[in-house]
Coordinates of C-alpha atoms (C1' of nucleotides) in Angstrom, one line a residue:
Chain A
M684 CA 137.1 152.7 61.9
T685 CA 135.5 151.1 59.0
K686 CA 137.2 149.0 56.1
P687 CA 137.7 149.0 53.0
A688 CA 136.0 145.8 51.7
A689 CA 137.5 142.7 53.4
Q690 CA 139.7 140.6 50.7
S691 CA 139.4 137.3 52.5
K692 CA 136.2 135.1 53.9
S693 CA 137.1 134.9 56.5
E694 CA 138.0 138.9 57.4
R695 CA 134.4 139.5 55.7
I696 CA 132.0 137.5 57.9
A697 CA 134.1 139.0 61.3
S698 CA 133.3 142.4 59.6
L699 CA 129.9 141.3 59.0
L700 CA 129.4 140.0 62.8
E701 CA 131.3 143.2 63.9
A702 CA 129.3 145.6 62.5
E703 CA 126.2 143.6 64.2
I704 CA 127.8 143.8 67.1
R705 CA 128.5 147.4 67.3
S706 CA 125.3 148.4 65.8
G707 CA 123.2 146.7 69.0
Q708 CA 121.5 143.4 66.7
L709 CA 123.5 141.5 69.2
Q710 CA 123.1 142.9 72.7
D711 CA 126.3 142.7 75.5
G712 CA 125.9 138.9 76.6
S713 CA 124.3 138.0 74.4
A714 CA 125.0 134.6 72.7
L715 CA 126.5 134.3 68.8
S716 CA 125.3 131.9 66.9
S717 CA 127.1 128.1 67.0
E718 CA 130.0 128.2 64.7
N719 CA 127.5 125.0 63.5
C720 CA 125.1 127.5 62.1
L721 CA 127.5 130.0 60.8
V722 CA 128.7 128.1 59.0
S723 CA 125.8 127.4 57.6
R724 CA 124.4 130.6 57.6
F725 CA 127.4 131.5 55.6
A726 CA 127.5 128.7 53.6
V727 CA 131.5 128.1 54.4
S728 CA 133.6 126.0 56.5
R729 CA 133.9 125.7 59.9
T730 CA 137.1 126.4 60.0
T731 CA 136.4 130.1 58.4
V732 CA 133.5 130.5 60.4
R733 CA 136.1 129.7 63.4
K734 CA 139.0 132.3 61.6
S735 CA 135.9 135.0 61.8
L736 CA 135.2 134.2 65.4
G737 CA 139.3 134.0 66.1
I738 CA 139.4 138.0 65.0
L739 CA 136.9 139.3 66.8
A740 CA 138.1 137.9 70.1
E741 CA 141.2 139.5 69.5
K742 CA 139.5 142.8 68.8
G743 CA 138.3 141.6 72.6
L744 CA 134.3 142.3 70.8
I745 CA 133.5 138.5 72.1
R746 CA 134.4 135.8 74.0
T747 CA 134.1 131.9 73.8
K748 CA 133.5 129.2 76.0
M749 CA 134.7 125.2 75.2
G750 CA 131.0 123.7 75.1
I751 CA 128.7 126.5 75.4
G752 CA 129.6 129.1 72.6
S753 CA 130.1 132.8 71.7
F754 CA 129.2 135.6 73.4
V755 CA 129.6 139.0 73.1
T756 CA 131.7 141.7 75.0
Y757 CA 131.0 144.2 73.8
A758 CA 128.0 146.5 72.9
G759 CA 128.8 150.0 71.9
N760 CA 128.4 151.8 75.2
V761 CA 130.7 149.0 76.6
I762 CA 134.0 149.6 77.8
D763 CA 135.8 147.0 79.3
S764 CA 133.7 143.7 79.9
G765 CA 135.8 140.8 81.9
P766 CA 134.7 137.6 82.9
G767 CA 132.2 139.0 85.7
W768 CA 132.0 142.7 85.8
S769 CA 131.8 145.3 82.7
L770 CA 132.9 148.7 83.2
A771 CA 130.1 150.4 80.8
L772 CA 129.2 154.2 79.7
S773 CA 126.6 155.4 80.7
S774 CA 125.8 157.4 77.8
A775 CA 126.1 155.7 74.4
G776 CA 128.0 157.6 71.4
I777 CA 131.1 159.1 72.8
R778 CA 134.0 159.1 70.9
M779 CA 137.0 159.5 73.0
E780 CA 140.5 158.5 72.0
T781 CA 143.6 156.9 74.6
R782 CA 146.6 158.6 75.4
I783 CA 149.6 156.3 77.1
L784 CA 151.2 159.0 79.8
R785 CA 154.1 157.3 80.3
I786 CA 156.0 153.9 80.7
A787 CA 158.5 153.2 83.5
R788 CA 160.2 151.0 85.3
L789 CA 159.9 151.9 89.4
G790 CA 159.5 150.2 91.9
M791 CA 155.6 149.7 93.6
D792 CA 153.7 153.5 94.4
L793 CA 150.3 152.2 94.7
E794 CA 148.6 151.2 97.4
V795 CA 147.0 147.7 96.9
P796 CA 144.4 145.2 99.1
V797 CA 146.5 142.5 98.7
P798 CA 150.9 142.3 99.7
L799 CA 152.8 143.3 96.1
A800 CA 155.9 144.9 95.9
G801 CA 159.8 145.0 94.4
E802 CA 159.6 146.0 90.5
M803 CA 157.5 147.4 88.0
L804 CA 156.6 147.8 84.4
A805 CA 154.1 150.9 85.1
V806 CA 152.3 152.1 82.4
D807 CA 150.2 154.8 82.9
R808 CA 147.5 155.8 80.5
L809 CA 144.9 158.5 79.9
R810 CA 141.5 158.6 78.4
F811 CA 140.0 161.8 76.9
R812 CA 136.7 162.4 75.1
T813 CA 137.1 163.3 71.7
E814 CA 135.6 166.3 71.6
T815 CA 136.4 168.0 74.2
G816 CA 139.8 167.1 75.5
R817 CA 138.0 166.3 79.1
G818 CA 139.2 163.5 80.7
M819 CA 137.4 160.2 81.8
S820 CA 139.8 157.8 83.1
L821 CA 142.8 157.6 84.0
E822 CA 144.1 153.9 84.2
R823 CA 148.0 153.3 86.0
A824 CA 149.0 149.2 85.2
R825 CA 152.0 148.3 87.2
V826 CA 153.0 144.4 86.4
P827 CA 156.4 142.5 88.1
W828 CA 159.3 143.4 86.4
R829 CA 161.1 140.9 83.8
A830 CA 164.8 141.5 82.3
E831 CA 162.5 141.4 78.5
F832 CA 160.4 144.5 79.7
A833 CA 163.4 147.1 79.1
A834 CA 162.5 147.3 75.7
L835 CA 159.0 148.1 76.2
L836 CA 160.5 151.1 77.7
E837 CA 162.3 152.6 74.0
D838 CA 159.7 150.7 71.9
G839 CA 156.4 151.2 73.7
L840 CA 153.8 148.7 72.9
D841 CA 152.7 146.0 71.2
G842 CA 150.0 146.8 69.3
G843 CA 149.7 149.9 71.7
S844 CA 148.1 146.9 73.9
L845 CA 149.1 146.1 77.0
N846 CA 147.5 143.1 77.0
R847 CA 148.6 142.3 73.5
T848 CA 152.2 142.8 75.1
L849 CA 151.9 140.6 78.1
A850 CA 150.0 137.4 76.0
A851 CA 152.9 137.7 73.9
R852 CA 156.0 137.7 76.4
G853 CA 153.0 133.8 77.8
L854 CA 151.6 136.7 80.9
V855 CA 147.7 135.1 80.6
P856 CA 145.6 135.8 84.1
A857 CA 143.6 132.7 84.6
S858 CA 141.8 134.4 87.8
G859 CA 142.1 137.8 89.5
E860 CA 140.3 139.5 91.9
E861 CA 138.4 143.0 91.5
W862 CA 137.9 146.0 94.1
A863 CA 135.7 148.8 93.4
N864 CA 135.2 151.7 95.8
V865 CA 134.0 155.4 95.8
L866 CA 137.4 158.0 96.0
P867 CA 136.1 160.8 97.8
S868 CA 137.5 163.2 96.5
L869 CA 140.6 163.5 93.7
G870 CA 143.8 164.8 94.0
A871 CA 145.3 168.1 92.8
E872 CA 147.7 166.5 90.0
D873 CA 145.2 163.5 89.4
A874 CA 142.4 166.4 88.9
A875 CA 145.0 168.1 86.5
L876 CA 145.3 165.4 84.3
L877 CA 141.8 164.7 83.8
G878 CA 140.4 168.6 83.6
L879 CA 138.2 168.0 86.9
P880 CA 137.5 170.2 89.5
E881 CA 139.7 169.1 92.5
A882 CA 136.9 168.3 94.9
T883 CA 135.2 165.4 92.2
P884 CA 134.6 162.0 94.0
M885 CA 135.8 159.2 91.2
L886 CA 134.4 155.4 91.0
R887 CA 137.8 154.1 91.7
L888 CA 137.9 150.5 90.2
R889 CA 140.9 147.8 91.4
R890 CA 142.0 144.6 89.4
L891 CA 144.8 142.3 90.4
T892 CA 145.5 139.0 88.2
R893 CA 147.1 135.9 88.9
D894 CA 148.1 133.9 86.7
T895 CA 147.7 129.6 87.1
A896 CA 150.4 129.5 89.4
G897 CA 148.9 131.9 91.7
Q898 CA 151.5 134.7 90.9
P899 CA 150.8 138.3 89.8
V900 CA 150.5 139.3 86.5
E901 CA 148.7 142.8 86.4
F902 CA 147.9 145.5 88.4
V903 CA 145.3 147.7 87.2
E904 CA 143.8 151.6 88.9
S905 CA 141.3 153.0 86.8
L906 CA 139.7 156.2 88.4
L907 CA 136.3 156.7 86.5
D908 CA 134.8 160.5 86.1
P909 CA 131.2 158.9 88.1
E910 CA 128.9 161.0 85.1
L911 CA 130.0 159.0 82.7
F912 CA 130.8 154.9 84.2
G913 CA 129.0 152.9 85.6
L914 CA 129.6 149.2 87.0
H915 CA 126.8 146.4 85.2
M916 CA 126.8 143.1 85.5
R917 CA 124.5 140.3 84.8
F918 CA 123.8 136.8 86.6
Chain B
M1087 CA 118.2 128.6 66.8
T1088 CA 120.1 127.8 69.9
K1089 CA 119.6 129.1 73.5
P1090 CA 121.2 132.2 74.6
A1091 CA 123.7 132.0 77.5
A1092 CA 125.2 134.6 79.1
Q1093 CA 127.9 132.2 80.6
S1094 CA 127.7 128.5 81.8
K1095 CA 124.7 127.6 83.8
S1096 CA 126.2 125.6 86.6
E1097 CA 128.4 129.6 87.7
R1098 CA 125.4 131.1 86.9
I1099 CA 123.4 129.5 89.0
A1100 CA 127.0 129.4 91.5
S1101 CA 127.4 132.8 92.3
L1102 CA 123.6 134.0 92.4
L1103 CA 123.2 131.2 95.3
E1104 CA 126.5 132.8 96.6
A1105 CA 124.9 136.2 96.8
E1106 CA 122.0 134.7 98.7
I1107 CA 124.9 133.8 101.4
R1108 CA 127.2 136.2 101.5
S1109 CA 122.9 138.3 101.7
G1110 CA 122.6 136.8 105.2
Q1111 CA 119.8 136.0 103.2
L1112 CA 120.6 131.7 104.0
Q1113 CA 123.0 132.6 108.2
D1114 CA 125.7 130.1 108.7
G1115 CA 124.0 127.2 109.0
S1116 CA 120.6 127.7 107.7
A1117 CA 119.7 124.3 105.0
L1118 CA 120.4 125.0 101.2
S1119 CA 117.0 123.7 99.3
S1120 CA 117.5 120.1 98.9
E1121 CA 118.9 119.5 94.6
N1122 CA 115.5 118.8 93.2
C1123 CA 114.4 121.7 94.6
L1124 CA 116.9 123.7 92.9
V1125 CA 116.5 121.5 89.8
S1126 CA 113.2 122.8 89.6
R1127 CA 114.0 126.4 90.4
F1128 CA 116.4 127.0 88.5
A1129 CA 115.1 124.7 85.5
V1130 CA 117.8 122.5 84.8
S1131 CA 119.2 119.2 85.2
R1132 CA 120.6 118.0 88.8
T1133 CA 124.1 117.7 87.3
T1134 CA 124.4 121.1 86.9
V1135 CA 122.5 122.1 90.2
R1136 CA 125.4 119.8 91.8
K1137 CA 128.0 121.4 89.6
S1138 CA 127.3 124.7 91.6
L1139 CA 126.9 123.4 95.4
G1140 CA 130.3 121.8 94.7
I1141 CA 131.2 125.7 93.5
L1142 CA 130.3 126.8 97.1
A1143 CA 131.2 123.9 98.8
E1144 CA 135.0 124.5 97.2
K1145 CA 134.9 127.9 98.1
G1146 CA 134.1 126.8 102.0
L1147 CA 130.6 128.1 101.2
I1148 CA 128.9 125.6 101.9
R1149 CA 128.9 121.9 103.1
T1150 CA 126.9 118.8 102.2
K1151 CA 125.8 116.1 104.0
M1152 CA 124.8 112.5 102.5
G1153 CA 121.7 111.6 102.6
I1154 CA 120.9 115.6 104.2
G1155 CA 121.5 117.8 102.9
S1156 CA 123.4 120.8 102.3
F1157 CA 124.1 123.5 105.1
V1158 CA 125.9 127.6 104.8
T1159 CA 129.1 127.5 106.6
Y1160 CA 130.2 130.6 106.2
A1161 CA 129.5 133.6 108.4
G1162 CA 131.2 136.9 107.3
N1163 CA 130.9 140.4 108.2
V1164 CA 129.6 140.8 105.1
I1165 CA 126.2 142.5 105.0
D1166 CA 125.1 142.9 101.4
S1167 CA 126.0 141.6 98.5
G1168 CA 125.7 141.3 94.4
P1169 CA 126.6 137.9 92.8
G1170 CA 130.3 138.2 92.4
W1171 CA 131.0 141.6 93.7
S1172 CA 131.0 141.1 97.9
L1173 CA 130.1 144.6 99.3
A1174 CA 132.2 144.1 102.5
L1175 CA 132.2 146.8 105.5
S1176 CA 135.7 148.3 105.5
S1177 CA 136.2 146.9 108.7
A1178 CA 135.2 144.7 110.7
G1179 CA 133.1 144.9 114.1
I1180 CA 130.4 147.3 113.3
R1181 CA 127.7 146.8 115.3
M1182 CA 124.0 147.7 113.3
E1183 CA 121.2 147.7 113.7
T1184 CA 118.5 147.8 110.9
R1185 CA 115.2 149.8 110.9
I1186 CA 112.0 149.6 108.5
L1187 CA 111.1 152.7 107.4
R1188 CA 107.9 151.9 105.5
I1189 CA 106.1 149.1 103.6
A1190 CA 103.2 150.9 101.5
R1191 CA 101.8 150.0 97.8
L1192 CA 103.0 152.9 95.6
G1193 CA 103.5 153.4 91.6
M1194 CA 107.4 153.2 91.0
D1195 CA 109.3 156.0 92.0
L1196 CA 113.1 155.1 91.7
E1197 CA 114.6 155.6 88.0
V1198 CA 115.6 151.8 86.8
P1199 CA 118.1 150.8 83.7
V1200 CA 115.5 149.0 82.0
P1201 CA 111.3 149.1 81.8
L1202 CA 110.3 148.1 84.6
A1203 CA 106.7 150.4 86.0
G1204 CA 103.2 150.0 87.4
E1205 CA 102.0 149.3 91.1
M1206 CA 104.6 148.7 93.6
L1207 CA 105.6 147.2 97.2
A1208 CA 107.3 149.4 98.3
V1209 CA 110.0 148.7 101.4
D1210 CA 112.4 151.3 102.6
R1211 CA 115.0 150.0 105.2
L1212 CA 117.4 151.7 106.8
R1213 CA 120.9 150.5 108.4
F1214 CA 123.5 152.1 111.2
R1215 CA 125.9 152.2 113.3
T1216 CA 124.1 151.0 117.0
E1217 CA 126.7 153.4 119.0
T1218 CA 126.7 156.0 117.2
G1219 CA 123.0 155.4 115.6
R1220 CA 124.8 157.6 112.7
G1221 CA 123.4 155.9 108.8
M1222 CA 125.6 153.1 106.9
S1223 CA 123.0 152.4 103.8
L1224 CA 119.9 152.9 102.4
E1225 CA 118.1 150.0 100.7
R1226 CA 114.9 150.7 99.2
A1227 CA 113.3 147.8 97.6
R1228 CA 109.8 147.3 95.2
V1229 CA 108.2 144.1 94.4
P1230 CA 105.5 144.3 91.7
W1231 CA 102.6 144.2 93.9
R1232 CA 100.2 141.2 94.4
A1233 CA 97.1 141.1 96.0
E1234 CA 98.6 138.7 98.6
F1235 CA 101.0 141.8 99.7
A1236 CA 97.9 143.8 101.2
A1237 CA 98.0 142.0 104.8
L1238 CA 101.7 142.8 104.4
L1239 CA 101.3 146.3 104.9
E1240 CA 99.5 145.4 108.0
D1241 CA 101.6 142.8 109.5
G1242 CA 105.1 143.9 108.3
L1243 CA 106.7 141.2 106.5
D1244 CA 107.7 137.5 108.1
G1245 CA 110.3 137.5 109.9
G1246 CA 111.4 140.6 109.6
S1247 CA 112.5 139.5 106.2
L1248 CA 111.7 140.9 102.9
N1249 CA 113.0 137.8 101.1
R1250 CA 111.1 134.9 103.0
T1251 CA 108.4 137.5 102.4
L1252 CA 108.5 136.8 98.6
A1253 CA 110.0 133.1 98.6
A1254 CA 106.8 131.9 100.8
R1255 CA 105.1 132.9 97.9
G1256 CA 107.0 131.5 95.8
L1257 CA 109.1 134.3 94.5
V1258 CA 112.5 133.4 94.0
P1259 CA 115.1 134.7 91.6
A1260 CA 117.0 132.6 89.2
S1261 CA 118.4 135.5 87.4
G1262 CA 119.1 139.2 87.5
E1263 CA 121.5 142.1 87.0
E1264 CA 123.1 144.7 89.4
W1265 CA 124.7 148.0 88.8
A1266 CA 127.1 149.9 90.3
N1267 CA 127.9 153.7 90.2
V1268 CA 128.8 156.6 92.6
L1269 CA 125.8 159.7 93.4
P1270 CA 128.3 162.1 93.5
S1271 CA 125.2 164.4 95.0
L1272 CA 123.1 162.5 98.4
G1273 CA 119.8 164.9 98.8
A1274 CA 118.6 166.7 101.3
E1275 CA 115.8 164.3 102.4
D1276 CA 118.1 161.1 102.2
A1277 CA 121.5 162.9 104.2
A1278 CA 119.0 163.6 106.6
L1279 CA 117.2 160.6 107.0
L1280 CA 121.4 158.8 107.4
G1281 CA 123.2 161.7 109.7
L1282 CA 124.9 162.7 106.6
P1283 CA 126.2 165.4 105.4
E1284 CA 123.7 166.8 101.9
A1285 CA 126.8 166.3 99.9
T1286 CA 128.1 163.2 100.4
P1287 CA 129.3 161.0 97.3
M1288 CA 127.7 158.2 98.1
L1289 CA 127.9 154.3 96.7
R1290 CA 124.9 153.5 94.7
L1291 CA 123.6 149.9 93.8
R1292 CA 121.1 148.6 91.9
R1293 CA 119.8 145.1 91.1
L1294 CA 117.1 143.4 89.7
T1295 CA 116.2 140.2 89.9
R1296 CA 114.0 137.8 87.5
D1297 CA 112.1 134.3 88.1
T1298 CA 112.9 131.7 86.1
A1299 CA 110.7 133.7 83.3
G1300 CA 112.0 136.5 83.0
Q1301 CA 110.0 138.1 85.2
P1302 CA 111.3 140.6 87.6
V1303 CA 111.0 139.9 91.4
E1304 CA 112.7 142.3 92.7
F1305 CA 114.1 145.7 92.4
V1306 CA 116.2 147.1 95.0
E1307 CA 118.2 150.4 95.2
S1308 CA 121.0 150.5 98.2
L1309 CA 122.7 154.0 99.1
L1310 CA 126.1 153.2 100.6
D1311 CA 128.5 155.2 103.0
P1312 CA 131.7 154.9 101.1
E1313 CA 133.3 155.1 103.8
L1314 CA 132.6 151.9 105.1
F1315 CA 131.6 149.7 101.7
G1316 CA 133.7 149.4 98.9
L1317 CA 132.8 145.8 97.0
H1318 CA 134.9 143.0 96.4
M1319 CA 135.3 140.8 93.6
R1320 CA 136.9 137.2 92.6
F1321 CA 137.1 135.7 88.9
Chain C
dT1438 C1' 104.9 102.3 125.8
dA1439 C1' 109.4 100.8 123.7
dG1440 C1' 111.0 98.9 119.2
dC1441 C1' 111.4 97.8 114.5
dC1442 C1' 110.5 98.9 110.0
dA1443 C1' 109.2 100.0 105.4
dA1444 C1' 108.3 104.4 103.5
dA1445 C1' 109.7 108.8 101.8
dC1446 C1' 113.3 111.9 102.0
dC1447 C1' 117.5 113.1 100.7
dT1448 C1' 122.9 113.1 98.3
dG1449 C1' 126.7 109.7 95.8
dT1450 C1' 127.5 107.8 92.2
dA1451 C1' 127.4 106.3 86.5
dT1452 C1' 125.5 105.7 82.0
dG1453 C1' 124.4 107.0 77.8
dC1454 C1' 123.0 111.1 74.2
dT1455 C1' 122.6 115.6 72.6
dC1456 C1' 125.2 119.6 71.3
dC1457 C1' 129.0 123.3 72.0
dT1458 C1' 133.3 123.5 70.9
dG1459 C1' 139.3 122.6 70.5
dT1460 C1' 142.5 121.1 67.3
dC1461 C1' 144.5 118.3 63.9
dT1462 C1' 144.7 115.9 58.5
dA1463 C1' 144.3 115.8 54.1
dG1464 C1' 142.5 117.3 50.1
dT1465 C1' 140.8 121.4 46.6
dC1466 C1' 141.3 125.9 44.5
dT1467 C1' 143.5 130.1 42.6
Chain D
dA720 C1' 151.2 129.0 49.1
dG721 C1' 147.8 130.8 51.0
dA722 C1' 142.8 130.8 51.2
dC723 C1' 140.1 127.4 51.9
dT724 C1' 137.1 122.9 52.8
dA725 C1' 135.7 118.8 54.7
dG726 C1' 135.9 115.2 57.3
dA727 C1' 137.0 113.3 62.3
dC728 C1' 138.0 113.5 66.8
dA729 C1' 138.9 114.9 71.7
dG730 C1' 136.7 116.8 75.5
dG731 C1' 133.4 120.4 78.1
dA732 C1' 128.7 121.4 79.1
dG733 C1' 123.7 119.8 80.1
dC734 C1' 119.7 116.8 80.4
dA735 C1' 117.9 112.5 81.4
dT736 C1' 117.3 108.9 84.0
dA737 C1' 118.5 105.1 87.1
dC738 C1' 120.5 103.2 90.9
dA739 C1' 122.2 102.5 95.1
dG740 C1' 122.6 104.7 100.5
dG741 C1' 122.4 107.7 104.3
dT742 C1' 118.7 109.7 107.3
dT743 C1' 114.3 111.0 109.2
dT744 C1' 109.8 110.6 110.2
dG745 C1' 105.2 107.3 110.6
dG746 C1' 103.0 103.8 110.8
dC747 C1' 103.1 99.3 112.9
dT748 C1' 103.6 95.3 115.8
dA749 C1' 104.7 93.4 119.8

DNA sequence: TAGCCAAACCTGTATGCTCCTGTCTAGTCT
DNA sequence: AGACTAGACAGGAGCATACAGGTTTGGCTA
């Protein structure tokens, strides 16, 4: 996790800011100082500061909005923080790992609240606690199939990240929809995968993102252990 | 050095107003406050308020008439909402009634994700289906006690609406936070109130609103039948 | 009492300013 | 050549202010 000394100034500043974020000094949703403030604080040029912020943004730690500023989107126990809600762990300090269950090409197999069919690139992921090995969440992502995806079936995702893989192919979400509800009872197969009792109620989160043309980019269904996850939003 | 802001002000105000519309606090056809009133309520410039109203107008939630004002043009089957999250009934056309269980003065009795204590005005409400009498949701609202609330304990709420009661006393929300999670099992008392099996998993929604000074205005905990309710948001 | 008008609201529109991010260019240092 | 600096310029967000035009209302007048 923590790196040895970074060589370049921009990397050093990035890891310094990252430390502040991860330590909780800068909480989720709070604003970073403006680029000009950081310029004077670190006594470097704005170019360097921007490079640092770029590094943090790519890691998903911050999000920057034109004309407003940069904002923390990670607070130690916040797993995923998009526009609107953020998915938060109920208790902090949980270490976890992610396992990719499969990358495959198949027809649409999930129930979606809006019309979405055809061939899909399917990526199923399991998130589990490092200590106990107990499953925390099950995520099934579906992306409308493209010929260029063929290589992924063997080579895997770019850097293990589906988002980066999609972004590298020009698939960037511009808008989207999201549904959250309670799945009263976990099915047998999923229960086995997660290592949870079969009848456990789960928090189900479904998100459909679209590109600027309104075409579907990605559909993700997440089944989340309700004891560990909650949704949070500020307004 | 600079002011913290989670997202752009205009978007934040728009989602707050959207929440009030979708929750039914502002019913179809009713007028919004004038732009100048909103300016002072949210402590922003009129430009920002107008941008927010523009967002709502584009969504078709309001329509504004020159020289008169803005009016709600939305009458959905959505019965409660968060900002962005709209809490939608799974099936439309359900007729329901609301019963006020109690209006009382008591110490803080609910678990809140943020510090909030002291004497409270408590309003507990039950929403149930007209046909079957089966409970749909249980809402517990808590407002920091004020001397002027004393009369409410006997006279009830202004027009049966807590929000109207609060607004009449200058308590208007300017920002807030919301949490959603799964309550794995309904307690015995609440189950009896709702007429549901004791072990039913419920969708729990908690919202804390604050005024412009950041002081808590209202905390509401809603327990919702997961078969009837889900969260939905667009971004 | 009927009619009219002005004041007081309201929305629509425009301008100038500040501070922010996005982008580009040219030069310096190692 | 790569990392960094120092500018300049655009465009977005927001604030403050002013002014034009629509709507309502109440008071004044005939």
